[in-house]
Amino acid sequence: MVVAQPVIVAAVLWWISTGAILWLVRRNASTFGASLALGGVAAAAAVGGLWLSADDASANGAYVAFGCALAVWGWHEMGFLMGKLTGPRRTPCPADATGWRRFAVSAETVIHHEIALALTAVLFVALTWGQPNQTGTLTFLLLFGMRLSTKLNIFLGVPNPPADLLPRGLSYLGSYFRRARFNALFPVSLAASIVVTILLAEAALTSTGGERTGYILMLSLAALGLLEHGFLMLPKSHARAPESALWAWALGPETKPNHVALATSGEGDR
């Protein structure tokens, strides 16, 4: 039960928090202000909780720090998916954009959010520097790394880009996704994810107490990140994608398709 508890906690928090965000961003836009304000209060409290728990090396300290990191991450994701913190470009990808120009215009759609995440990561490092409980900071950095890997692979091309998860207000982002059978970055991303997962498993096996709990929480999150990467490489299907099925309760009985066509690459969409 010592191992099972943090695994269950991480999986349930990941599932519920992701679903809650997907549900909130699909409500009427008039609710976004209140949702972001309440989320901001929770995020501010979570930053304080992270700082206060930084010197608590117990299992409870690890749980608190982990939950605080997820709360701040969730607020950032709400801001992005509600269209409040994205980038200066809010239009579909130009039809003639290829190569580095396509990368540049794609970056313009999300750059403000990426900068905000990076600054928050720096804040977390500063608040917990030299303290025994690094669970919250490492969790946030792990989420940041997994997100960057996912976004780059979606940009380069995967069989199953998660366009169905985009709220209507961000449907234009679908035009920056590329559907392809394979991209050269994916095996590198997969290998890096596996290495990180193995290192976290090794750290969990060789540590004790609260430190062990923290590593198991992060190991669970890394394993879920591997699962999400696997979803990207599933063959194209007209049925509801696995990631949509996981959060069907938040998305509604039918996930409406993106109104902006996905880019394709070579034979990837055949």
C-alpha positions as a Python dict, from the first residue, in 0.01 Angstrom:
ca = {
    (1, 'M'): (0, 0, 0),
    (2, 'V'): (300, 228, 58),
    (3, 'V'): (372, 218, -316),
    (4, 'A'): (12, 195, -434),
    (5, 'Q'): (-110, 505, -252),
    (6, 'P'): (107, 765, -431),
    (7, 'V'): (44, 591, -765),
    (8, 'I'): (-331, 611, -713),
    (9, 'V'): (-313, 971, -590),
    (10, 'A'): (-107, 1082, -892),
    (11, 'A'): (-334, 903, -1143),
    (12, 'V'): (-658, 1032, -989),
    (13, 'L'): (-532, 1390, -959),
    (14, 'W'): (-408, 1381, -1321),
    (15, 'W'): (-740, 1247, -1448),
    (16, 'I'): (-968, 1472, -1243),
    (17, 'S'): (-765, 1793, -1284),
    (18, 'T'): (-730, 1748, -1661),
    (19, 'G'): (-1100, 1671, -1696),
    (20, 'A'): (-1200, 1968, -1480),
    (21, 'I'): (-994, 2203, -1698),
    (22, 'L'): (-1141, 2057, -2018),
    (23, 'W'): (-1490, 2105, -1875),
    (24, 'L'): (-1427, 2463, -1762),
    (25, 'V'): (-1281, 2575, -2096),
    (26, 'R'): (-1590, 2444, -2277),
    (27, 'R'): (-1832, 2654, -2073),
    (28, 'N'): (-1960, 2990, -2191),
    (29, 'A'): (-1680, 3245, -2233),
    (30, 'S'): (-1858, 3472, -1983),
    (31, 'T'): (-1752, 3229, -1707),
    (32, 'F'): (-1382, 3244, -1792),
    (33, 'G'): (-1306, 3551, -1582),
    (34, 'A'): (-1447, 3402, -1264),
    (35, 'S'): (-1282, 3065, -1330),
    (36, 'L'): (-943, 3225, -1387),
    (37, 'A'): (-979, 3449, -1082),
    (38, 'L'): (-1065, 3157, -854),
    (39, 'G'): (-791, 2951, -1015),
    (40, 'G'): (-549, 3238, -960),
    (41, 'V'): (-630, 3248, -589),
    (42, 'A'): (-576, 2871, -571),
    (43, 'A'): (-248, 2903, -764),
    (44, 'A'): (-123, 3180, -534),
    (45, 'A'): (-208, 2968, -231),
    (46, 'A'): (-31, 2675, -398),
    (47, 'V'): (287, 2879, -447),
    (48, 'G'): (275, 2961, -76),
    (49, 'G'): (212, 2595, 3),
    (50, 'L'): (510, 2493, -208),
    (51, 'W'): (734, 2736, -20),
    (52, 'L'): (606, 2629, 322),
    (53, 'S'): (642, 2258, 243),
    (54, 'A'): (993, 2291, 98),
    (55, 'D'): (1156, 2205, 433),
    (56, 'D'): (912, 1918, 505),
    (57, 'A'): (1081, 1595, 403),
    (58, 'S'): (791, 1375, 515),
    (59, 'A'): (544, 1191, 293),
    (60, 'N'): (281, 1453, 373),
    (61, 'G'): (522, 1723, 254),
    (62, 'A'): (568, 1537, -75),
    (63, 'Y'): (191, 1513, -129),
    (64, 'V'): (144, 1883, -51),
    (65, 'A'): (422, 1990, -287),
    (66, 'F'): (294, 1762, -563),
    (67, 'G'): (-60, 1897, -530),
    (68, 'C'): (67, 2256, -527),
    (69, 'A'): (262, 2201, -848),
    (70, 'L'): (-45, 2054, -1019),
    (71, 'A'): (-261, 2345, -901),
    (72, 'V'): (-25, 2605, -1048),
    (73, 'W'): (16, 2402, -1367),
    (74, 'G'): (-362, 2371, -1400),
    (75, 'W'): (-408, 2748, -1369),
    (76, 'H'): (-157, 2803, -1649),
    (77, 'E'): (-338, 2550, -1868),
    (78, 'M'): (-672, 2720, -1800),
    (79, 'G'): (-527, 3053, -1905),
    (80, 'F'): (-397, 2899, -2225),
    (81, 'L'): (-706, 2699, -2322),
    (82, 'M'): (-934, 2992, -2242),
    (83, 'G'): (-730, 3200, -2487),
    (84, 'K'): (-608, 3447, -2225),
    (85, 'L'): (-240, 3349, -2232),
    (86, 'T'): (-139, 3218, -2572),
    (87, 'G'): (66, 3432, -2810),
    (88, 'P'): (42, 3731, -3045),
    (89, 'R'): (-77, 3519, -3340),
    (90, 'R'): (-440, 3405, -3317),
    (91, 'T'): (-511, 3309, -3677),
    (92, 'P'): (-474, 2982, -3873),
    (93, 'C'): (-138, 2884, -4014),
    (94, 'P'): (-69, 3052, -4350),
    (95, 'A'): (-111, 2803, -4633),
    (96, 'D'): (233, 2883, -4775),
    (97, 'A'): (422, 2855, -4444),
    (98, 'T'): (684, 2581, -4455),
    (99, 'G'): (1012, 2500, -4283),
    (100, 'W'): (1145, 2758, -4040),
    (101, 'R'): (868, 3005, -4125),
    (102, 'R'): (608, 2752, -4020),
    (103, 'F'): (800, 2697, -3696),
    (104, 'A'): (819, 3073, -3636),
    (105, 'V'): (448, 3137, -3690),
    (106, 'S'): (364, 2832, -3480),
    (107, 'A'): (579, 2962, -3195),
    (108, 'E'): (395, 3295, -3213),
    (109, 'T'): (70, 3120, -3121),
    (110, 'V'): (200, 2994, -2784),
    (111, 'I'): (510, 3194, -2693),
    (112, 'H'): (352, 3399, -2411),
    (113, 'H'): (238, 3081, -2240),
    (114, 'E'): (580, 2917, -2274),
    (115, 'I'): (750, 3223, -2124),
    (116, 'A'): (503, 3223, -1833),
    (117, 'L'): (571, 2854, -1766),
    (118, 'A'): (948, 2909, -1780),
    (119, 'L'): (928, 3202, -1538),
    (120, 'T'): (714, 2997, -1301),
    (121, 'A'): (969, 2716, -1316),
    (122, 'V'): (1242, 2965, -1222),
    (123, 'L'): (1025, 3087, -932),
    (124, 'F'): (977, 2731, -807),
    (125, 'V'): (1351, 2663, -822),
    (126, 'A'): (1420, 2985, -628),
    (127, 'L'): (1158, 2912, -361),
    (128, 'T'): (1283, 2560, -294),
    (129, 'W'): (1656, 2606, -353),
    (130, 'G'): (1862, 2403, -108),
    (131, 'Q'): (1553, 2260, 66),
    (132, 'P'): (1499, 1886, 125),
    (133, 'N'): (1157, 1867, -43),
    (134, 'Q'): (1202, 1914, -417),
    (135, 'T'): (889, 1722, -522),
    (136, 'G'): (689, 2028, -629),
    (137, 'T'): (969, 2186, -831),
    (138, 'L'): (1066, 1861, -1003),
    (139, 'T'): (700, 1784, -1077),
    (140, 'F'): (654, 2120, -1247),
    (141, 'L'): (975, 2074, -1448),
    (142, 'L'): (862, 1724, -1547),
    (143, 'L'): (526, 1857, -1669),
    (144, 'F'): (702, 2136, -1859),
    (145, 'G'): (935, 1889, -2031),
    (146, 'M'): (654, 1651, -2125),
    (147, 'R'): (450, 1939, -2264),
    (148, 'L'): (734, 2067, -2480),
    (149, 'S'): (798, 1717, -2614),
    (150, 'T'): (431, 1668, -2697),
    (151, 'K'): (400, 2005, -2871),
    (152, 'L'): (711, 1955, -3082),
    (153, 'N'): (596, 1612, -3193),
    (154, 'I'): (251, 1746, -3282),
    (155, 'F'): (417, 2023, -3482),
    (156, 'L'): (643, 1780, -3669),
    (157, 'G'): (365, 1529, -3731),
    (158, 'V'): (197, 1236, -3557),
    (159, 'P'): (-83, 1003, -3669),
    (160, 'N'): (-324, 1116, -3398),
    (161, 'P'): (-282, 1484, -3302),
    (162, 'P'): (-521, 1578, -3018),
    (163, 'A'): (-726, 1831, -3214),
    (164, 'D'): (-1049, 1708, -3051),
    (165, 'L'): (-933, 1841, -2716),
    (166, 'L'): (-903, 2199, -2842),
    (167, 'P'): (-1186, 2426, -2726),
    (168, 'R'): (-1373, 2615, -2995),
    (169, 'G'): (-1192, 2942, -2923),
    (170, 'L'): (-857, 2781, -3005),
    (171, 'S'): (-970, 2581, -3308),
    (172, 'Y'): (-723, 2775, -3524),
    (173, 'L'): (-440, 2593, -3347),
    (174, 'G'): (-544, 2277, -3528),
    (175, 'S'): (-400, 2421, -3849),
    (176, 'Y'): (-55, 2418, -3684),
    (177, 'F'): (-82, 2046, -3602),
    (178, 'R'): (50, 1804, -3860),
    (179, 'R'): (-78, 1454, -3922),
    (180, 'A'): (198, 1218, -4035),
    (181, 'R'): (287, 855, -3981),
    (182, 'F'): (618, 936, -3818),
    (183, 'N'): (864, 1212, -3733),
    (184, 'A'): (1233, 1189, -3650),
    (185, 'L'): (1195, 1350, -3307),
    (186, 'F'): (950, 1095, -3171),
    (187, 'P'): (1199, 812, -3102),
    (188, 'V'): (1425, 1065, -2929),
    (189, 'S'): (1132, 1188, -2718),
    (190, 'L'): (1030, 831, -2642),
    (191, 'A'): (1384, 733, -2543),
    (192, 'A'): (1421, 1041, -2320),
    (193, 'S'): (1085, 972, -2155),
    (194, 'I'): (1182, 610, -2088),
    (195, 'V'): (1518, 715, -1942),
    (196, 'V'): (1350, 969, -1712),
    (197, 'T'): (1096, 707, -1604),
    (198, 'I'): (1371, 454, -1530),
    (199, 'L'): (1573, 710, -1333),
    (200, 'L'): (1268, 801, -1127),
    (201, 'A'): (1198, 432, -1063),
    (202, 'E'): (1558, 379, -953),
    (203, 'A'): (1540, 684, -727),
    (204, 'A'): (1216, 555, -575),
    (205, 'L'): (1374, 214, -505),
    (206, 'T'): (1684, 360, -340),
    (207, 'S'): (1521, 634, -131),
    (208, 'T'): (1309, 625, 183),
    (209, 'G'): (1036, 822, 360),
    (210, 'G'): (895, 1134, 205),
    (211, 'E'): (1162, 1142, -64),
    (212, 'R'): (1048, 800, -183),
    (213, 'T'): (685, 914, -189),
    (214, 'G'): (781, 1213, -402),
    (215, 'Y'): (970, 999, -651),
    (216, 'I'): (679, 755, -680),
    (217, 'L'): (440, 1044, -747),
    (218, 'M'): (669, 1175, -1020),
    (219, 'L'): (727, 824, -1157),
    (220, 'S'): (351, 783, -1194),
    (221, 'L'): (328, 1116, -1376),
    (222, 'A'): (615, 1021, -1609),
    (223, 'A'): (441, 691, -1689),
    (224, 'L'): (121, 880, -1771),
    (225, 'G'): (327, 1110, -1994),
    (226, 'L'): (454, 803, -2179),
    (227, 'L'): (94, 692, -2223),
    (228, 'E'): (-1, 1030, -2370),
    (229, 'H'): (290, 1007, -2613),
    (230, 'G'): (164, 664, -2712),
    (231, 'F'): (-179, 810, -2788),
    (232, 'L'): (-17, 1044, -3041),
    (233, 'M'): (115, 751, -3244),
    (234, 'L'): (-207, 551, -3263),
    (235, 'P'): (-335, 503, -3620),
    (236, 'K'): (-590, 755, -3741),
    (237, 'S'): (-943, 643, -3659),
    (238, 'H'): (-1290, 782, -3710),
    (239, 'A'): (-1386, 657, -3364),
    (240, 'R'): (-1338, 872, -3056),
    (241, 'A'): (-968, 894, -2973),
    (242, 'P'): (-851, 731, -2645),
    (243, 'E'): (-762, 1066, -2488),
    (244, 'S'): (-1111, 1195, -2567),
    (245, 'A'): (-1269, 879, -2425),
    (246, 'L'): (-1073, 921, -2101),
    (247, 'W'): (-1235, 1258, -2040),
    (248, 'A'): (-1572, 1197, -2209),
    (249, 'W'): (-1743, 1318, -1890),
    (250, 'A'): (-1577, 1657, -1936),
    (251, 'L'): (-1602, 1682, -2314),
    (252, 'G'): (-1967, 1583, -2342),
    (253, 'P'): (-2135, 1299, -2534),
    (254, 'E'): (-1983, 1412, -2863),
    (255, 'T'): (-1656, 1593, -2922),
    (256, 'K'): (-1713, 1828, -3213),
    (257, 'P'): (-1434, 1814, -3469),
    (258, 'N'): (-1198, 2101, -3528),
    (259, 'H'): (-1318, 2346, -3792),
    (260, 'V'): (-964, 2409, -3916),
    (261, 'A'): (-806, 2138, -4128),
    (262, 'L'): (-494, 1971, -3997),
    (263, 'A'): (-177, 1996, -4201),
    (264, 'T'): (-56, 1670, -4351),
    (265, 'S'): (288, 1547, -4440),
    (266, 'G'): (374, 1303, -4714),
    (267, 'E'): (184, 978, -4674),
    (268, 'G'): (88, 1047, -4316),
    (269, 'D'): (-283, 1101, -4376),
    (270, 'R'): (-351, 812, -4608),
}
